[in-house]
């Protein structure tokens, strides 16, 4: 028997019954009318959505519906108010089919207060749950977000991200007790109300269990996906629900700052610190507008040519209250994304200053990972060069090891693009972070900058000094220039010289100086030749 | 015919450390319980595989339709009886390595105990030293032996 024969073997009546059943099972409201508006078919969901009880007299014509329905003249939408939007499609047989996407089904038929993706509660459901608690009943708020979730979404796509969130919700739920309430606030943010009374260790145990389960591998579309979780905890303490939740959020922020993958209790000083950071952020935004940032320059001295060959541009924040060092504001600038703007400002100032210097003085500019990964980075380098007229070979960009942890193909592509322009690239703070020798092979660096921790006592112990020597010879082998930063004493200088380091920078030569002192430094310095040469 | 994700088979191999610190016989009973539940669960959704267990660690291979394997894997992750899960391999494969063997337990297999004395005597598997394919071979051999025993019985 062929499949065609088989399909004909069902009698017409039962075929119709199957069709009706299928239509009724469809997750959309469906109505079929002929050109005059006579109803040819209508499913149960359409009747329910159009406010007609299932057992009411079956509508015969469009006008039988509660809503003012008319035979459409063209395909399009018709607003049916609370029922949703009726979409008309023309049939080849001159009739029309109307569909209504059930609003409730578009949110996966989830009851109100439920997060449609995960089935946990949603943001709005949490206060309701709180209201259900007995007056004065002790509870704990847990605020959580997934570590590295954004990377999953960016690299594996939103479908994978959504699947991960669904699994994560299940795991979180499984780590909680039945009396606890879990909700998703959107994105990768989750919260829970943990019912008391419990002692603090018991609450931490619950949080740790959640973190443990979310840190275990996920398997999505045949791929292993690894994330983690950070948690903030706060106790009720007689505070209102919203305040407790806010405190847990503040504690979560602290967990993330301390390196993620951990639970942290709220402490009042966190709120103060957060307030300080907010003020700092506000100050930074204002500083950008008011141009309160100034660029200082620290000389770099070549031990080979026995001369200052260039300067590193260093940003300072000249506030009305006084000068602020980058170490005090960089982390906030990074966190808030303001670093991109600040970095571009420094780059622009540095190029324009350096273009006034005689050949062949170079300028080295620090580039934060955030700034480098910004899509417009290469273009803004080009802009700065063309605006200032600085020859590209005299601009050196100092990149950090942490940058190299980003998407390798993007980083490498950008480095090549910059290389093609003729800009020099140096690897800053080498050895201070994730130093890997493979970076030197994989990425086209012109220079390595040995981190001051390998140069300057008391940081540099004997083995650190040996590492500096190895890096120097490594650079020589690879044909990459090596410069040491943080040189403060003649002794350090002599050691680095004997180790074969090609250039130095540090307070021994000069502290960073304002732009208007650079020209004076150049002449004065070369006359004085302050650095003693071994006789 | 196009091959969709659900038609291909997903094979996952992983290790995890045993969180049940029980006397040996009680631990065995606990694992029997795990096996029993997973056998019923997994047979229903078309997941087969192999489990190797000793007092310190689990090593497991799951095979089946992607969705089902992922669901099973997720269920396993929620289990408090183990931790430190390390995925060794995830692969889309054409056929099953363990088609007739829903789940098996190597811990009370005498021959296996003798054969893998080096592993069994230690408190945990040396995760670093066993690759995914080593594990597959190892579990495969146990499966074969179990089948032969079953046929003989």
XYZ file of C-alpha atoms in Angstrom:
688
model
C 0.000 0.000 0.000
C 1.403 3.396 -0.904
C 1.212 6.309 1.442
C -1.371 7.942 -0.762
C -3.666 4.926 -0.517
C -3.137 4.915 3.213
C -4.169 8.531 3.570
C -7.374 7.841 1.657
C -8.190 4.927 3.878
C -9.459 7.291 6.613
C -13.105 8.061 5.979
C -14.150 11.622 5.480
C -16.021 11.901 8.790
C -13.112 10.821 10.960
C -10.728 12.997 8.939
C -12.935 15.955 9.780
C -12.942 14.981 13.447
C -9.150 14.779 13.445
C -8.929 18.180 11.772
C -11.253 19.715 14.327
C -9.265 18.196 17.151
C -6.036 19.501 15.659
C -7.444 22.980 15.200
C -8.662 23.044 18.772
C -5.233 22.006 19.977
C -3.498 24.800 18.072
C -1.941 27.439 20.344
C -3.530 30.281 18.331
C -7.064 31.395 17.784
C -8.122 30.448 14.267
C -11.099 31.521 12.178
C -11.866 30.763 8.539
C -14.547 32.722 6.672
C -15.608 32.946 3.070
C -15.700 36.126 1.035
C -19.146 37.014 2.411
C -18.106 36.560 6.020
C -19.764 33.179 6.587
C -17.837 31.132 9.148
C -16.345 28.008 7.591
C -14.320 26.956 10.595
C -13.412 28.307 14.016
C -11.381 26.712 16.752
C -12.010 26.635 20.466
C -9.237 29.074 21.335
C -10.605 31.694 18.967
C -14.001 31.403 20.614
C -12.421 31.707 24.042
C -10.411 34.754 23.016
C -13.374 36.387 21.313
C -15.273 36.164 24.623
C -17.678 33.526 23.475
C -18.273 30.586 25.699
C -17.498 27.271 24.088
C -21.036 26.011 24.449
C -22.675 29.138 23.136
C -24.420 29.016 19.819
C -21.791 28.537 17.168
C -21.200 31.707 15.210
C -22.404 31.457 11.666
C -21.321 34.827 10.387
C -18.589 37.316 11.318
C -21.214 39.624 12.747
C -22.106 36.967 15.337
C -18.948 37.706 17.303
C -18.952 40.052 20.284
C -16.280 42.147 18.636
C -17.194 44.254 15.675
C -15.760 42.015 13.003
C -16.167 42.752 9.342
C -15.037 41.058 6.182
C -11.572 42.474 5.614
C -10.775 44.291 2.414
C -7.024 43.689 2.633
C -4.664 41.511 4.687
C -3.767 43.203 7.935
C -4.374 43.492 11.644
C -7.504 44.200 13.587
C -7.275 45.195 17.215
C -9.515 43.082 19.430
C -8.572 44.818 22.644
C -7.851 42.467 25.499
C -8.193 39.465 23.203
C -5.150 40.564 21.235
C -4.635 41.329 17.562
C -6.475 39.504 14.846
C -4.323 38.971 11.779
C -6.158 38.460 8.477
C -4.600 36.425 5.689
C -6.237 36.031 2.281
C -6.896 32.518 1.013
C -6.571 31.510 -2.635
C -10.233 30.409 -2.525
C -11.327 34.022 -1.923
C -11.883 33.405 1.773
C -9.999 34.731 4.774
C -8.217 33.141 7.681
C -7.918 35.123 10.868
C -5.484 34.237 13.632
C -5.085 35.617 17.107
C -1.851 34.933 18.926
C -2.970 34.344 22.464
C -1.259 36.891 24.662
C -1.055 34.375 27.399
C 0.410 31.792 25.051
C 2.918 34.290 23.722
C 4.285 34.333 27.242
C 4.189 30.541 27.231
C 0.827 30.384 28.996
C 2.499 31.232 32.263
C 0.354 32.551 35.075
C 0.958 36.161 36.116
C 3.947 36.608 38.420
C 5.831 33.835 36.681
C 8.986 34.295 34.651
C 8.078 32.825 31.287
C 11.577 31.604 30.471
C 12.390 29.751 33.667
C 9.079 29.217 35.429
C 10.437 30.888 38.568
C 8.691 33.911 39.993
C 9.252 37.257 38.287
C 10.277 40.625 39.732
C 6.708 41.548 40.612
C 5.989 38.297 42.378
C 8.587 38.813 45.079
C 6.753 41.542 47.032
C 3.599 39.426 46.874
C 5.482 36.535 48.321
C 6.911 38.814 50.980
C 3.403 39.980 51.880
C 2.586 36.342 52.476
C 5.163 36.178 55.240
C 3.993 36.598 58.789
C 4.479 40.020 60.306
C 7.959 40.209 61.812
C 8.903 36.833 60.406
C 12.611 36.622 59.790
C 13.833 36.141 56.250
C 16.930 36.526 54.142
C 17.252 38.018 50.699
C 19.604 36.396 48.233
C 20.601 38.229 45.093
C 22.482 36.351 42.405
C 23.876 36.762 38.989
C 25.728 34.413 36.728
C 29.415 34.954 36.151
C 30.537 35.121 32.524
C 26.956 34.817 31.256
C 27.358 37.659 28.810
C 30.165 35.791 27.131
C 27.897 32.766 26.644
C 25.242 34.947 25.051
C 27.797 36.729 22.863
C 29.703 33.698 21.661
C 27.104 30.924 21.627
C 23.975 32.931 20.897
C 20.801 33.834 22.741
C 19.189 30.423 22.281
C 22.030 28.831 24.176
C 21.868 31.638 26.706
C 18.151 31.027 27.243
C 18.660 27.280 27.568
C 21.372 27.968 30.107
C 19.073 30.248 32.112
C 16.399 27.546 32.173
C 18.852 24.950 33.483
C 20.346 27.443 35.909
C 16.893 28.189 37.320
C 16.287 24.486 37.888
C 19.593 24.099 39.633
C 18.980 27.129 41.795
C 15.529 25.841 42.697
C 16.954 22.438 43.572
C 19.444 23.999 45.969
C 16.735 25.887 47.844
C 14.293 24.439 50.347
C 10.594 24.165 49.540
C 9.819 27.079 51.891
C 12.156 29.388 49.977
C 11.008 31.419 47.020
C 13.032 31.981 43.861
C 12.557 34.564 41.137
C 14.307 35.740 38.014
C 14.604 39.491 37.563
C 15.488 39.337 33.896
C 18.801 38.714 32.162
C 20.963 36.558 34.372
C 19.740 38.134 37.597
C 18.021 35.930 40.125
C 16.802 36.467 43.646
C 15.447 34.349 46.438
C 13.658 34.890 49.712
C 14.994 32.444 52.236
C 12.602 31.846 55.068
C 13.934 32.163 58.596
C 14.728 31.643 61.304
C 18.088 30.235 60.325
C 21.533 30.966 61.579
C 23.952 32.675 59.253
C 25.940 29.532 58.508
C 22.809 27.794 57.319
C 22.018 30.648 54.940
C 25.588 30.631 53.654
C 25.333 26.868 53.171
C 22.288 27.381 50.947
C 24.088 30.101 48.981
C 27.192 27.943 48.603
C 25.082 25.051 47.393
C 23.548 27.280 44.732
C 26.963 28.569 43.667
C 28.318 25.016 43.551
C 25.500 23.809 41.344
C 25.688 26.741 38.978
C 29.438 26.305 38.694
C 29.057 22.741 37.481
C 29.204 22.228 33.741
C 26.080 22.770 31.659
C 25.503 20.769 28.535
C 23.675 22.716 25.846
C 23.301 21.676 22.220
C 26.051 19.162 22.728
C 28.463 21.752 24.054
C 29.830 22.107 27.513
C 29.141 25.578 28.897
C 30.790 26.800 32.067
C 29.571 29.757 34.065
C 29.539 30.496 37.749
C 27.553 32.554 40.185
C 28.063 35.425 42.599
C 25.700 35.938 45.482
C 24.818 38.766 47.835
C 23.018 38.084 51.107
C 21.131 40.329 53.498
C 19.047 39.619 56.580
C 15.672 41.177 57.246
C 16.665 42.983 60.454
C 13.287 44.650 60.701
C 13.850 46.439 57.396
C 11.268 46.554 54.666
C 11.458 44.026 51.911
C 12.705 46.381 49.212
C 15.498 47.638 51.457
C 16.651 44.108 52.293
C 16.677 43.230 48.624
C 18.667 46.357 47.831
C 21.208 45.414 50.478
C 21.554 41.946 48.997
C 22.163 43.608 45.638
C 24.889 45.783 47.157
C 26.468 42.680 48.714
C 26.311 40.954 45.329
C 28.255 43.831 43.846
C 30.871 43.304 46.533
C 31.031 39.561 45.729
C 31.787 40.404 42.149
C 34.452 42.893 43.134
C 36.101 40.299 45.334
C 36.517 37.960 42.428
C 33.094 36.370 41.857
C 32.039 32.816 42.585
C 31.286 33.635 46.203
C 28.577 34.741 48.616
C 28.984 37.932 50.624
C 26.900 39.291 53.483
C 25.794 42.856 53.338
C 27.648 45.275 55.598
C 26.758 48.965 56.028
C 30.195 50.143 54.842
C 29.451 48.559 51.453
C 26.647 51.024 50.955
C 29.072 53.855 51.795
C 31.689 52.471 49.426
C 29.077 52.120 46.713
C 27.984 55.700 47.332
C 31.614 56.814 47.045
C 31.987 54.964 43.771
C 28.798 56.562 42.485
C 30.148 59.984 43.390
C 33.425 59.131 41.697
C 31.580 58.016 38.594
C 29.626 61.241 38.564
C 32.863 63.169 39.024
C 34.481 61.314 36.121
C 31.597 62.077 33.819
C 31.807 65.733 34.736
C 35.588 65.706 34.377
C 35.261 64.499 30.807
C 32.981 67.383 29.961
C 35.045 69.972 31.829
C 38.312 68.485 30.498
C 39.769 68.050 33.948
C 42.043 65.270 32.761
C 45.616 66.213 32.026
C 48.356 64.169 30.485
C 51.803 63.915 32.071
C 54.846 62.450 30.401
C 57.486 60.188 31.878
C 60.799 59.879 30.004
C 62.025 56.576 28.658
C 65.778 56.202 28.406
C 67.630 53.940 26.010
C 70.659 52.294 27.600
C 72.018 51.522 24.132
C 71.941 55.008 22.637
C 72.370 56.622 26.084
C 69.587 59.065 25.434
C 65.990 59.752 26.213
C 64.111 58.357 23.248
C 60.511 58.880 24.202
C 57.873 59.456 26.867
C 55.019 57.500 28.333
C 51.775 59.458 28.510
C 50.105 59.155 31.916
C 46.716 60.533 32.808
C 46.074 62.666 35.879
C 42.780 64.030 37.109
C 43.168 67.664 38.041
C 40.231 68.128 40.341
C 39.468 71.378 42.113
C 40.224 69.486 45.337
C 43.597 68.381 44.048
C 45.342 65.951 41.740
C 44.130 62.379 41.572
C 46.282 59.448 40.455
C 44.880 56.972 37.933
C 45.090 54.156 40.476
C 42.323 55.902 42.414
C 39.846 56.170 39.557
C 40.774 53.659 36.857
C 38.758 50.786 38.341
C 35.595 52.882 38.497
C 36.279 54.181 34.999
C 36.636 50.600 33.786
C 33.497 49.409 35.558
C 31.390 52.193 34.154
C 32.822 52.032 30.652
C 34.077 55.623 30.966
C 37.577 54.313 30.399
C 36.949 54.260 26.656
C 36.356 58.001 26.585
C 39.142 58.809 29.007
C 41.532 56.586 27.072
C 40.649 58.211 23.787
C 41.130 61.624 25.327
C 44.618 60.671 26.543
C 45.459 59.188 23.150
C 44.414 62.377 21.430
C 46.347 64.636 23.823
C 49.427 62.423 23.654
C 49.485 62.410 19.844
C 48.992 66.132 19.617
C 51.785 66.847 22.164
C 54.186 64.352 20.610
C 53.655 65.841 17.180
C 55.359 68.981 18.547
C 58.427 67.041 19.656
C 61.467 66.711 17.416
C 62.129 63.458 15.572
C 62.537 60.691 16.620
C 60.972 61.086 20.104
C 58.200 58.569 20.629
C 55.134 58.610 22.808
C 53.767 55.522 24.574
C 50.068 55.484 25.425
C 48.301 53.019 27.710
C 45.288 51.356 26.192
C 42.825 49.626 28.505
C 41.297 46.334 27.343
C 37.888 47.988 27.304
C 39.155 50.716 25.014
C 40.979 48.303 22.731
C 37.953 46.020 22.402
C 35.733 48.975 21.560
C 34.724 48.696 17.921
C 35.860 52.161 17.003
C 39.337 51.832 18.454
C 41.410 51.451 15.282
C 39.484 54.289 13.656
C 40.102 56.587 16.613
C 43.837 55.821 16.493
C 43.830 56.789 12.822
C 41.886 59.948 13.647
C 44.327 60.982 16.352
C 47.265 60.407 14.020
C 45.816 62.359 11.138
C 44.585 65.216 13.350
C 47.982 65.609 14.990
C 50.162 64.718 12.011
C 52.265 62.454 14.251
C 54.079 59.818 12.177
C 52.540 56.444 13.172
C 55.945 54.901 13.938
C 56.354 57.395 16.789
C 53.197 56.205 18.512
C 53.479 53.190 20.744
C 50.403 51.583 22.280
C 50.903 49.773 25.559
C 48.586 46.800 25.845
C 48.095 44.675 28.932
C 48.124 40.934 29.333
C 44.477 40.933 30.437
C 43.534 42.207 26.985
C 44.894 39.001 25.509
C 42.283 37.022 27.443
C 39.625 38.459 25.153
C 38.553 36.932 21.860
C 41.883 36.084 20.259
C 40.762 36.623 16.672
C 39.480 40.128 17.417
C 42.586 41.112 19.380
C 44.924 39.700 16.769
C 43.009 41.295 13.896
C 43.131 44.674 15.564
C 46.815 44.352 16.372
C 47.558 43.528 12.728
C 45.456 46.468 11.563
C 47.410 48.783 13.862
C 50.664 47.250 12.696
C 49.683 47.980 9.112
C 49.159 51.629 9.966
C 52.700 51.566 11.327
C 51.886 51.978 15.008
C 54.163 50.164 17.508
C 52.744 47.790 20.102
C 54.210 46.970 23.457
C 53.169 44.445 26.080
C 52.785 46.367 29.334
C 53.305 45.077 32.891
C 54.796 41.876 31.545
C 54.810 39.190 34.211
C 52.352 40.887 36.558
C 49.253 39.002 35.505
C 48.600 36.202 33.116
C 51.990 36.318 31.442
C 52.337 33.575 28.942
C 55.253 33.124 26.611
C 52.847 31.969 23.936
C 51.499 35.546 23.785
C 54.836 36.696 22.475
C 54.649 34.200 19.671
C 50.974 34.645 18.898
C 50.742 38.429 19.010
C 52.920 40.865 17.058
C 54.574 42.902 19.809
C 57.436 45.305 19.159
C 58.311 45.747 22.793
C 57.979 44.095 26.190
C 57.726 46.186 29.302
C 58.977 44.333 32.383
C 56.651 45.001 35.287
C 58.118 47.034 38.117
C 57.555 44.168 40.531
C 60.552 42.506 38.877
C 62.632 45.651 39.120
C 61.946 47.538 42.284
C 62.643 46.455 45.856
C 61.089 45.360 48.086
C 58.862 43.774 45.447
C 61.715 42.288 43.491
C 63.387 39.440 45.332
C 66.245 37.415 43.939
C 64.104 35.169 41.762
C 62.166 38.167 40.425
C 65.443 39.730 39.349
C 66.413 36.520 37.603
C 63.101 36.576 35.758
C 63.899 40.109 34.577
C 67.176 38.769 33.180
C 65.399 35.913 31.419
C 62.849 38.289 29.876
C 65.702 40.496 28.663
C 67.441 37.622 26.924
C 64.118 36.317 25.629
C 63.493 39.719 24.043
C 66.955 39.680 22.518
C 66.320 36.221 21.051
C 62.946 37.184 19.631
C 64.150 40.540 18.397
C 61.722 42.379 20.674
C 62.875 45.468 22.593
C 62.740 45.233 26.349
C 62.135 48.156 28.683
C 62.007 48.023 32.476
C 59.704 50.308 34.453
C 59.887 51.417 38.057
C 63.657 52.018 38.100
C 64.443 54.078 41.190
C 68.089 53.504 42.091
C 71.456 53.457 40.369
C 71.883 49.919 41.618
C 68.722 48.733 39.868
C 69.824 50.512 36.740
C 73.232 48.823 36.767
C 71.659 45.444 37.315
C 69.241 45.899 34.417
C 72.016 47.161 32.193
C 74.141 44.125 32.957
C 71.170 41.858 32.339
C 70.860 43.248 28.838
C 67.653 45.265 29.287
C 67.578 47.832 26.478
C 65.687 50.730 28.060
C 64.466 51.989 31.415
C 61.855 54.270 32.884
C 61.334 55.361 36.456
C 61.862 57.971 39.142
C 65.640 57.636 38.839
C 65.398 59.495 35.538
C 62.355 61.565 36.190
C 58.883 61.456 37.560
C 56.085 62.134 35.063
C 56.210 65.816 34.063
C 53.593 68.177 32.626
C 53.520 68.576 28.844
C 54.979 72.062 28.949
C 58.103 70.807 30.716
C 58.918 68.148 28.127
C 60.812 70.414 25.736
C 62.967 71.763 28.569
C 63.632 68.244 29.777
C 64.840 67.141 26.369
C 67.573 69.785 26.099
C 68.546 69.828 29.738
C 68.713 66.086 29.936
C 70.952 65.513 26.987
C 73.342 68.162 28.253
C 73.536 66.748 31.743
C 73.689 63.077 30.676
C 72.817 62.324 34.239
C 72.939 58.576 34.023
C 76.454 57.482 34.734
C 77.927 55.094 32.254
C 80.111 52.270 33.492
C 83.710 53.202 32.881
C 17.676 12.947 4.629
C 18.811 15.783 6.784
C 20.289 15.018 10.139
C 18.886 17.144 12.896
C 20.350 17.573 16.322
C 17.815 15.229 17.846
C 18.547 12.433 15.375
C 22.253 12.400 15.933
C 23.524 10.866 19.097
C 25.308 12.857 21.719
C 28.000 11.155 23.749
C 29.252 12.754 26.930
C 31.973 11.439 29.182
C 32.638 12.932 32.574
C 34.225 12.337 35.921
C 32.998 13.489 39.257
C 34.080 13.030 42.825
C 31.928 11.081 45.196
C 30.462 13.141 47.991
C 29.047 10.134 49.797
C 31.446 9.275 52.524
C 29.961 6.010 53.677
C 31.285 2.603 54.578
C 31.845 0.607 51.409
C 28.749 -1.603 51.596
C 26.456 1.328 52.332
C 28.021 3.309 49.532
C 27.359 0.402 47.195
C 23.741 0.376 48.253
C 23.518 4.097 47.616
C 24.951 3.633 44.138
C 22.575 0.730 43.456
C 19.807 3.167 44.202
C 21.284 5.730 41.817
C 21.547 3.080 39.141
C 18.020 1.871 39.619
C 16.554 5.339 39.252
C 18.719 6.254 36.326
C 18.006 2.969 34.579
C 14.280 3.592 34.649
C 14.632 7.271 33.810
C 17.118 6.792 31.035
C 15.569 3.765 29.335
C 12.446 5.828 28.843
C 14.186 8.699 27.103
C 16.604 6.592 25.053
C 19.739 7.373 27.013
C 22.198 4.554 27.461
C 25.621 4.626 28.902
C 28.022 3.268 31.440
C 28.983 4.139 34.953
C 32.179 3.286 36.713
C 32.293 3.851 40.405
C 34.596 3.362 43.325
C 34.702 4.803 46.783
C 36.102 8.088 45.568
C 34.747 8.933 42.173
C 32.271 8.356 39.397
C 33.134 8.068 35.734
C 30.205 8.072 33.370
C 29.373 7.968 29.709
C 25.924 8.966 28.481
C 24.722 8.385 24.920
C 21.442 9.207 23.256
C 19.409 11.916 21.564
C 20.896 15.322 22.377
C 17.930 16.678 24.305
C 17.592 13.551 26.371
C 21.290 13.364 27.183
C 21.302 17.022 28.153
C 18.284 16.538 30.357
C 19.884 13.541 32.028
C 23.144 15.406 32.442
C 21.296 18.293 34.040
C 19.539 15.977 36.451
C 22.878 14.478 37.393
C 24.287 17.956 38.063
C 21.633 18.683 40.638
C 22.604 15.548 42.554
C 24.357 16.312 45.824
C 25.971 12.908 45.966
C 28.852 14.029 43.813
C 30.783 17.210 43.011
C 33.678 18.580 40.985
C 32.261 17.397 37.703
C 34.794 17.421 34.879
C 33.486 16.908 31.360
C 36.049 14.950 29.365
C 34.309 14.728 26.039
C 31.143 15.811 24.256
C 30.723 14.475 20.755
C 28.048 13.926 18.150
C 28.345 10.306 17.098
C 26.747 7.961 14.552
C 26.277 4.908 16.735
C 26.197 3.866 20.327
C 29.101 2.375 22.159
C 26.764 1.006 24.803
C 23.537 0.129 22.976
C 22.159 -2.626 25.188
C 23.448 -1.504 28.451
C 21.390 1.150 30.062
C 23.645 1.505 33.037
C 26.197 -0.681 34.663
C 28.168 -0.727 37.808
C 31.749 -1.856 37.721
C 32.320 -1.619 41.428
C 31.228 -5.119 42.347
C 32.560 -6.796 39.232
C 35.267 -9.081 40.536
C 37.065 -9.379 37.233
C 37.052 -5.598 36.870
C 38.296 -5.157 40.387
C 41.256 -7.387 39.637
C 41.808 -5.888 36.218
C 41.646 -2.335 37.512
C 43.240 -3.035 40.846
C 45.417 0.023 40.450
C 42.411 2.276 40.242
C 40.162 0.487 42.664
C 42.708 0.582 45.451
C 43.091 4.285 45.352
C 40.620 6.523 47.080
C 39.774 8.238 43.828
C 40.475 7.967 40.127
C 43.427 9.846 38.889
C 41.382 12.119 36.672
C 44.399 13.660 35.022
C 45.746 10.334 33.844
C 42.637 8.976 32.136
C 41.541 10.473 28.856
C 38.008 10.278 27.497
C 38.962 7.493 25.110
C 40.727 5.562 27.873
C 37.562 5.814 29.864
C 35.429 4.692 26.940
C 37.676 1.678 26.325
C 37.681 0.826 29.979
C 33.925 1.043 30.359
C 33.462 -0.766 27.052
C 35.425 -3.738 28.275
C 33.438 -3.927 31.459
C 30.228 -3.745 29.465
C 31.338 -6.607 27.229
C 32.254 -8.747 30.191
C 28.925 -8.039 31.868
C 27.090 -9.028 28.702
C 29.021 -12.267 28.449
C 28.245 -13.012 32.069
C 24.572 -12.290 31.462
C 24.523 -14.632 28.478
C 26.261 -17.370 30.415
C 23.799 -17.097 33.275
